[in-house]
Amino acid sequence: MFCPECGSTDKKMVGDICIDCFLKEFQMIEIPERIEVQICSHCNSKLEEGKWGEEFVPEEEIIYRALERNIKIADEVSNEIINLEIDQIKGTIANCFVEVIGEVQGTQIEETHDTEVKLQKTVCPTCSKIQSGYYESVVQFRADKREIKAEEYAKADEIVERTLNKQSKSDKLAYCPQIAKLKEGYDYYIGSFKTGKKVAENLKEEFGGTIKESPRLISEDKSTGKGLYRVWISIRIPEFEVNDFVKFEDKIMQATSIGKNSVVCTDITTNKKHNIPMKNLEDIELVKKYDEVETTTIISKSPNIIQILDPSDYSAVDLEMKEEFASYNIGDEIKLIKINDYIYLLN
């Protein structure tokens, strides 16, 4: 057979032409002369196949990835080696050089291409939301039947900040564009509903209390027709605090700890501990604050009776001697709390 292109009869044929004529026209790769990539000017995430991908990727890495993604290698090529190089970057345009070494029909050939990558700066949907102060949830920090203390607000701020820092590793909308400081409590505006729920859970873990969610329809997505909601998440912490005196199931107790799921109390009559589930919070009644604890003096004691002075009128009061008071002596000071005109001694 002879090659109709060059007339050669002694060369390897590829189809109807010789190998040399085939390789003259053969192109190992195809790459556009210009590649355009949309990247966010705030977070450097890139738009690819209709989706915004990784964020904070260096521009050079974005350029190299764009080159790799747009190279099409011919099926006849094997053992290819592709070298990519950025010659220079002028503004938003990168002039690039692509070198390919590979084997075609047993012959090693080399090929070079010049191309450019244009970085189109824009703003991704998430960064657009952040810039506009977008939020999906409002965490309302409240207390039941009392004012929240300054130190509780400070602790809540710390918990919110810590939660946002942790959540931001996986949630770009883990941010707080606004804190409304109201008379009844703080409202924390949180970018995403997911992180808003986490903030409320962490506040509950620290302070105890109950959480309620209240979704509100704010608009409709024109493209899907679905309603767009914001969720108000109320975390209401208990009226009582640690060391306060409460009543539960007709028992007078002192709260020793308040957790996410329960309140631990000590019966001040029997000294027995009780673990009350947080679902029963509404049944726990505050009867006295810890700052209402008073101090008095022991004026007499016997194996069965301990006599003290009532600090309200300095009258003598006889109380049942308990094991925990056996080590006290006449003249010692002792703490007490008066509830419903009954005096309870405290150890």
GROMACS .gro file of C-alpha atoms in nm:
model
  347
    1MET     CA    1   0.000   0.000   0.000
    2PHE     CA    2   0.109   0.354  -0.062
    3CYS     CA    3   0.019   0.676   0.114
    4PRO     CA    4  -0.203   0.899  -0.102
    5GLU     CA    5  -0.069   1.203   0.084
    6CYS     CA    6   0.307   1.157   0.031
    7GLY     CA    7   0.329   0.851  -0.196
    8SER     CA    8   0.537   0.654   0.055
    9THR     CA    9   0.517   0.274   0.031
   10ASP     CA   10   0.753   0.166   0.309
   11LYS     CA   11   0.599   0.326   0.614
   12LYS     CA   12   0.352   0.206   0.875
   13MET     CA   13   0.000   0.283   0.768
   14VAL     CA   14  -0.263   0.433   0.999
   15GLY     CA   15  -0.591   0.388   0.822
   16ASP     CA   16  -0.542   0.508   0.462
   17ILE     CA   17  -0.232   0.722   0.525
   18CYS     CA   18   0.118   0.665   0.657
   19ILE     CA   19   0.219   0.727   1.015
   20ASP     CA   20   0.412   1.045   0.929
   21CYS     CA   21   0.122   1.207   0.749
   22PHE     CA   22  -0.113   1.096   1.026
   23LEU     CA   23   0.105   1.256   1.294
   24LYS     CA   24   0.134   1.583   1.098
   25GLU     CA   25  -0.237   1.645   1.142
   26PHE     CA   26  -0.288   1.461   1.467
   27GLN     CA   27  -0.350   1.662   1.785
   28MET     CA   28  -0.300   1.485   2.117
   29ILE     CA   29  -0.510   1.724   2.321
   30GLU     CA   30  -0.781   1.982   2.274
   31ILE     CA   31  -0.795   2.288   2.499
   32PRO     CA   32  -0.986   2.614   2.449
   33GLU     CA   33  -0.785   2.924   2.365
   34ARG     CA   34  -0.965   3.097   2.652
   35ILE     CA   35  -1.113   2.946   2.968
   36GLU     CA   36  -1.343   3.149   3.189
   37VAL     CA   37  -1.388   3.069   3.558
   38GLN     CA   38  -1.631   3.244   3.792
   39ILE     CA   39  -1.488   3.289   4.141
   40CYS     CA   40  -1.623   3.465   4.447
   41SER     CA   41  -1.426   3.781   4.523
   42HIS     CA   42  -1.485   3.726   4.897
   43CYS     CA   43  -1.419   3.358   4.962
   44ASN     CA   44  -1.252   3.242   4.636
   45SER     CA   45  -1.502   2.958   4.590
   46LYS     CA   46  -1.558   2.876   4.222
   47LEU     CA   47  -1.866   2.804   4.016
   48GLU     CA   48  -1.837   2.466   3.847
   49GLU     CA   49  -2.115   2.282   3.666
   50GLY     CA   50  -2.371   2.513   3.821
   51LYS     CA   51  -2.248   2.460   4.179
   52TRP     CA   52  -2.021   2.668   4.400
   53GLY     CA   53  -1.734   2.452   4.525
   54GLU     CA   54  -1.451   2.483   4.774
   55GLU     CA   55  -1.376   2.819   4.928
   56PHE     CA   56  -1.049   2.996   5.008
   57VAL     CA   57  -0.863   2.812   4.729
   58PRO     CA   58  -0.556   3.010   4.608
   59GLU     CA   59  -0.600   3.170   4.265
   60GLU     CA   60  -0.308   2.978   4.113
   61GLU     CA   61  -0.467   2.651   4.224
   62ILE     CA   62  -0.797   2.759   4.065
   63ILE     CA   63  -0.614   2.832   3.737
   64TYR     CA   64  -0.436   2.495   3.731
   65ARG     CA   65  -0.761   2.312   3.807
   66ALA     CA   66  -0.936   2.502   3.526
   67LEU     CA   67  -0.664   2.395   3.282
   68GLU     CA   68  -0.683   2.031   3.390
   69ARG     CA   69  -1.061   2.026   3.368
   70ASN     CA   70  -1.064   2.165   3.013
   71ILE     CA   71  -0.801   1.936   2.859
   72LYS     CA   72  -0.942   1.660   2.635
   73ILE     CA   73  -0.696   1.384   2.547
   74ALA     CA   74  -0.737   1.187   2.223
   75ASP     CA   75  -0.808   0.815   2.262
   76GLU     CA   76  -0.498   0.721   2.057
   77VAL     CA   77  -0.260   0.880   2.312
   78SER     CA   78  -0.094   0.664   2.580
   79ASN     CA   79   0.167   0.720   2.853
   80GLU     CA   80   0.097   1.092   2.837
   81ILE     CA   81   0.273   1.346   3.057
   82ILE     CA   82   0.113   1.690   3.083
   83ASN     CA   83   0.303   1.991   3.216
   84LEU     CA   84   0.112   2.309   3.304
   85GLU     CA   85   0.271   2.646   3.356
   86ILE     CA   86   0.141   2.994   3.431
   87ASP     CA   87   0.353   3.240   3.231
   88GLN     CA   88   0.212   3.555   3.386
   89ILE     CA   89  -0.100   3.694   3.545
   90LYS     CA   90  -0.224   4.036   3.434
   91GLY     CA   91  -0.521   4.150   3.638
   92THR     CA   92  -0.782   3.878   3.603
   93ILE     CA   93  -0.620   3.704   3.303
   94ALA     CA   94  -0.356   3.431   3.334
   95ASN     CA   95  -0.147   3.346   3.026
   96CYS     CA   96  -0.069   2.974   3.040
   97PHE     CA   97   0.147   2.718   2.864
   98VAL     CA   98   0.053   2.351   2.823
   99GLU     CA   99   0.308   2.088   2.718
  100VAL     CA  100   0.212   1.728   2.636
  101ILE     CA  101   0.447   1.434   2.579
  102GLY     CA  102   0.289   1.104   2.484
  103GLU     CA  103   0.292   0.798   2.258
  104VAL     CA  104   0.077   0.763   1.949
  105GLN     CA  105   0.097   0.445   1.742
  106GLY     CA  106   0.428   0.359   1.914
  107THR     CA  107   0.583   0.695   1.836
  108GLN     CA  108   0.664   0.947   2.110
  109ILE     CA  109   0.565   1.301   2.021
  110GLU     CA  110   0.555   1.637   2.194
  111GLU     CA  111   0.292   1.907   2.165
  112THR     CA  112   0.250   2.257   2.310
  113HIS     CA  113  -0.045   2.493   2.344
  114ASP     CA  114  -0.095   2.849   2.463
  115THR     CA  115  -0.416   2.940   2.639
  116GLU     CA  116  -0.546   3.189   2.889
  117VAL     CA  117  -0.766   3.162   3.196
  118LYS     CA  118  -0.990   3.454   3.280
  119LEU     CA  119  -1.104   3.481   3.642
  120GLN     CA  120  -1.445   3.643   3.647
  121LYS     CA  121  -1.487   3.797   3.992
  122THR     CA  122  -1.840   3.782   4.131
  123VAL     CA  123  -2.012   3.712   4.463
  124CYS     CA  124  -2.134   3.363   4.550
  125PRO     CA  125  -2.487   3.326   4.694
  126THR     CA  126  -2.359   3.253   5.046
  127CYS     CA  127  -2.131   3.558   5.063
  128SER     CA  128  -2.416   3.766   4.918
  129LYS     CA  129  -2.634   3.651   5.207
  130ILE     CA  130  -2.363   3.734   5.461
  131GLN     CA  131  -2.312   4.082   5.316
  132SER     CA  132  -2.684   4.154   5.336
  133GLY     CA  133  -2.710   4.040   5.699
  134TYR     CA  134  -2.917   3.734   5.605
  135TYR     CA  135  -3.033   3.509   5.887
  136GLU     CA  136  -3.245   3.195   5.914
  137SER     CA  137  -3.298   3.180   6.290
  138VAL     CA  138  -3.327   3.402   6.597
  139VAL     CA  139  -3.221   3.252   6.931
  140GLN     CA  140  -3.411   3.426   7.209
  141PHE     CA  141  -3.233   3.402   7.545
  142ARG     CA  142  -3.489   3.450   7.823
  143ALA     CA  143  -3.539   3.372   8.192
  144ASP     CA  144  -3.863   3.256   8.353
  145LYS     CA  145  -4.019   3.520   8.584
  146ARG     CA  146  -3.694   3.705   8.653
  147GLU     CA  147  -3.434   3.930   8.499
  148ILE     CA  148  -3.121   3.778   8.354
  149LYS     CA  149  -2.802   3.874   8.540
  150ALA     CA  150  -2.508   4.050   8.377
  151GLU     CA  151  -2.282   3.750   8.438
  152GLU     CA  152  -2.539   3.523   8.269
  153TYR     CA  153  -2.544   3.749   7.962
  154ALA     CA  154  -2.163   3.744   7.954
  155LYS     CA  155  -2.161   3.364   7.975
  156ALA     CA  156  -2.427   3.339   7.703
  157ASP     CA  157  -2.221   3.566   7.472
  158GLU     CA  158  -1.919   3.344   7.531
  159ILE     CA  159  -2.118   3.027   7.449
  160VAL     CA  160  -2.261   3.181   7.131
  161GLU     CA  161  -1.916   3.293   7.012
  162ARG     CA  162  -1.760   2.954   7.088
  163THR     CA  163  -2.040   2.770   6.908
  164LEU     CA  164  -2.014   2.992   6.600
  165ASN     CA  165  -1.637   2.940   6.581
  166LYS     CA  166  -1.679   2.564   6.595
  167GLN     CA  167  -1.973   2.551   6.352
  168SER     CA  168  -1.799   2.779   6.099
  169LYS     CA  169  -1.568   2.490   6.006
  170SER     CA  170  -1.860   2.316   5.835
  171ASP     CA  171  -2.126   2.587   5.804
  172LYS     CA  172  -2.043   2.907   5.616
  173LEU     CA  173  -2.353   3.075   5.758
  174ALA     CA  174  -2.242   3.019   6.118
  175TYR     CA  175  -2.228   3.387   6.200
  176CYS     CA  176  -2.427   3.639   6.404
  177PRO     CA  177  -2.502   3.961   6.211
  178GLN     CA  178  -2.694   4.118   6.498
  179ILE     CA  179  -2.762   4.093   6.873
  180ALA     CA  180  -3.076   4.270   6.989
  181LYS     CA  181  -3.041   4.359   7.359
  182LEU     CA  182  -3.396   4.384   7.487
  183LYS     CA  183  -3.531   4.437   7.838
  184GLU     CA  184  -3.659   4.079   7.850
  185GLY     CA  185  -3.339   3.922   7.712
  186TYR     CA  186  -3.101   3.899   7.416
  187ASP     CA  187  -3.199   3.798   7.062
  188TYR     CA  188  -2.911   3.638   6.871
  189TYR     CA  189  -2.966   3.650   6.493
  190ILE     CA  190  -2.793   3.343   6.346
  191GLY     CA  191  -2.713   3.294   5.976
  192SER     CA  192  -2.828   2.931   5.949
  193PHE     CA  193  -3.105   2.739   6.120
  194LYS     CA  194  -2.870   2.445   6.183
  195THR     CA  195  -2.624   2.660   6.376
  196GLY     CA  196  -2.909   2.844   6.551
  197LYS     CA  197  -3.031   2.511   6.692
  198LYS     CA  198  -2.678   2.429   6.807
  199VAL     CA  199  -2.648   2.765   6.984
  200ALA     CA  200  -2.977   2.705   7.168
  201GLU     CA  201  -2.872   2.350   7.267
  202ASN     CA  202  -2.540   2.476   7.408
  203LEU     CA  203  -2.715   2.751   7.605
  204LYS     CA  204  -2.952   2.492   7.749
  205GLU     CA  205  -2.659   2.266   7.839
  206GLU     CA  206  -2.509   2.550   8.043
  207PHE     CA  207  -2.820   2.705   8.198
  208GLY     CA  208  -3.086   2.432   8.175
  209GLY     CA  209  -3.438   2.534   8.080
  210THR     CA  210  -3.665   2.461   7.787
  211ILE     CA  211  -3.642   2.519   7.411
  212LYS     CA  212  -3.933   2.601   7.181
  213GLU     CA  213  -3.924   2.663   6.806
  214SER     CA  214  -4.160   2.895   6.621
  215PRO     CA  215  -4.124   2.899   6.239
  216ARG     CA  216  -4.258   3.203   6.054
  217LEU     CA  217  -4.328   3.229   5.681
  218ILE     CA  218  -4.143   3.532   5.545
  219SER     CA  219  -4.168   3.492   5.165
  220GLU     CA  220  -4.195   3.246   4.880
  221ASP     CA  221  -3.922   3.110   4.654
  222LYS     CA  222  -4.032   3.227   4.308
  223SER     CA  223  -3.841   2.950   4.131
  224THR     CA  224  -3.985   2.662   4.333
  225GLY     CA  225  -4.303   2.808   4.480
  226LYS     CA  226  -4.201   2.683   4.824
  227GLY     CA  227  -4.235   2.896   5.135
  228LEU     CA  228  -3.924   3.048   5.292
  229TYR     CA  229  -3.923   3.039   5.671
  230ARG     CA  230  -3.730   3.189   5.958
  231VAL     CA  231  -3.733   3.010   6.291
  232TRP     CA  232  -3.746   3.181   6.629
  233ILE     CA  233  -3.585   2.950   6.887
  234SER     CA  234  -3.668   3.042   7.246
  235ILE     CA  235  -3.441   2.915   7.524
  236ARG     CA  236  -3.604   2.995   7.858
  237ILE     CA  237  -3.383   2.932   8.160
  238PRO     CA  238  -3.532   2.850   8.503
  239GLU     CA  239  -3.655   3.111   8.749
  240PHE     CA  240  -3.436   2.951   9.016
  241GLU     CA  241  -3.057   2.923   9.016
  242VAL     CA  242  -2.808   2.686   9.175
  243ASN     CA  243  -2.837   2.699   9.559
  244ASP     CA  244  -3.189   2.846   9.548
  245PHE     CA  245  -3.468   2.671   9.738
  246VAL     CA  246  -3.751   2.507   9.545
  247LYS     CA  247  -4.060   2.300   9.602
  248PHE     CA  248  -4.129   1.983   9.404
  249GLU     CA  249  -4.391   1.721   9.488
  250ASP     CA  250  -4.443   1.885   9.830
  251LYS     CA  251  -4.074   1.854   9.917
  252ILE     CA  252  -3.860   2.158  10.003
  253MET     CA  253  -3.525   2.118   9.834
  254GLN     CA  254  -3.212   2.311   9.744
  255ALA     CA  255  -3.097   2.308   9.381
  256THR     CA  256  -2.738   2.183   9.364
  257SER     CA  257  -2.694   2.170   8.985
  258ILE     CA  258  -2.890   2.260   8.673
  259GLY     CA  259  -2.803   2.065   8.360
  260LYS     CA  260  -2.927   2.017   8.006
  261ASN     CA  261  -3.165   1.735   8.093
  262SER     CA  262  -3.227   1.754   8.466
  263VAL     CA  263  -3.212   1.950   8.790
  264VAL     CA  264  -3.035   1.791   9.087
  265CYS     CA  265  -3.177   1.893   9.425
  266THR     CA  266  -3.120   1.800   9.789
  267ASP     CA  267  -3.414   1.762  10.023
  268ILE     CA  268  -3.328   2.000  10.310
  269THR     CA  269  -3.530   1.789  10.555
  270THR     CA  270  -3.393   1.442  10.474
  271ASN     CA  271  -3.070   1.543  10.294
  272LYS     CA  272  -3.169   1.301  10.014
  273LYS     CA  273  -3.076   1.387   9.655
  274HIS     CA  274  -3.338   1.400   9.378
  275ASN     CA  275  -3.279   1.409   9.003
  276ILE     CA  276  -3.573   1.593   8.843
  277PRO     CA  277  -3.605   1.562   8.461
  278MET     CA  278  -3.610   1.894   8.277
  279LYS     CA  279  -3.948   1.801   8.129
  280ASN     CA  280  -4.089   1.859   8.481
  281LEU     CA  281  -3.944   2.210   8.503
  282GLU     CA  282  -4.287   2.373   8.517
  283ASP     CA  283  -4.363   2.173   8.832
  284ILE     CA  284  -4.059   2.308   9.019
  285GLU     CA  285  -4.157   2.614   9.222
  286LEU     CA  286  -3.908   2.870   9.350
  287VAL     CA  287  -3.977   2.935   9.720
  288LYS     CA  288  -3.667   3.122   9.840
  289LYS     CA  289  -3.356   3.271   9.685
  290TYR     CA  290  -3.019   3.171   9.828
  291ASP     CA  291  -2.946   3.533   9.923
  292GLU     CA  292  -3.231   3.508  10.176
  293VAL     CA  293  -3.031   3.261  10.387
  294GLU     CA  294  -2.979   3.399  10.741
  295THR     CA  295  -2.731   3.331  11.018
  296THR     CA  296  -2.818   3.276  11.384
  297THR     CA  297  -2.660   3.147  11.706
  298ILE     CA  298  -2.705   2.816  11.888
  299ILE     CA  299  -2.810   2.891  12.244
  300SER     CA  300  -2.876   2.539  12.371
  301LYS     CA  301  -2.851   2.176  12.259
  302SER     CA  302  -2.940   1.830  12.382
  303PRO     CA  303  -2.932   1.485  12.224
  304ASN     CA  304  -3.274   1.548  12.067
  305ILE     CA  305  -3.314   1.928  12.053
  306ILE     CA  306  -3.107   2.215  11.916
  307GLN     CA  307  -3.220   2.562  12.027
  308ILE     CA  308  -3.150   2.871  11.821
  309LEU     CA  309  -3.251   3.237  11.811
  310ASP     CA  310  -3.507   3.335  11.548
  311PRO     CA  311  -3.323   3.622  11.371
  312SER     CA  312  -3.652   3.800  11.298
  313ASP     CA  313  -3.751   3.859  11.665
  314TYR     CA  314  -3.469   3.693  11.864
  315SER     CA  315  -3.709   3.447  12.026
  316ALA     CA  316  -3.585   3.099  12.121
  317VAL     CA  317  -3.684   2.822  11.880
  318ASP     CA  318  -3.649   2.450  11.947
  319LEU     CA  319  -3.569   2.230  11.647
  320GLU     CA  320  -3.511   1.859  11.608
  321MET     CA  321  -3.147   1.760  11.644
  322LYS     CA  322  -3.011   1.592  11.330
  323GLU     CA  323  -2.692   1.396  11.284
  324GLU     CA  324  -2.530   1.665  11.067
  325PHE     CA  325  -2.564   1.922  11.348
  326ALA     CA  326  -2.424   1.700  11.627
  327SER     CA  327  -2.076   1.854  11.600
  328TYR     CA  328  -2.203   2.211  11.658
  329ASN     CA  329  -2.156   2.369  12.003
  330ILE     CA  330  -2.344   2.632  12.201
  331GLY     CA  331  -2.243   2.976  12.076
  332ASP     CA  332  -2.166   2.856  11.722
  333GLU     CA  333  -2.324   3.036  11.430
  334ILE     CA  334  -2.546   2.832  11.200
  335LYS     CA  335  -2.725   2.912  10.875
  336LEU     CA  336  -3.100   2.882  10.827
  337ILE     CA  337  -3.375   2.952  10.579
  338LYS     CA  338  -3.731   3.040  10.680
  339ILE     CA  339  -3.999   2.904  10.445
  340ASN     CA  340  -4.371   2.940  10.521
  341ASP     CA  341  -4.287   3.043  10.880
  342TYR     CA  342  -4.089   2.722  10.934
  343ILE     CA  343  -3.718   2.736  11.007
  344TYR     CA  344  -3.486   2.492  10.828
  345LEU     CA  345  -3.127   2.465  10.954
  346LEU     CA  346  -2.860   2.434  10.686
  347ASN     CA  347  -2.533   2.251  10.718
   0.00000   0.00000   0.00000
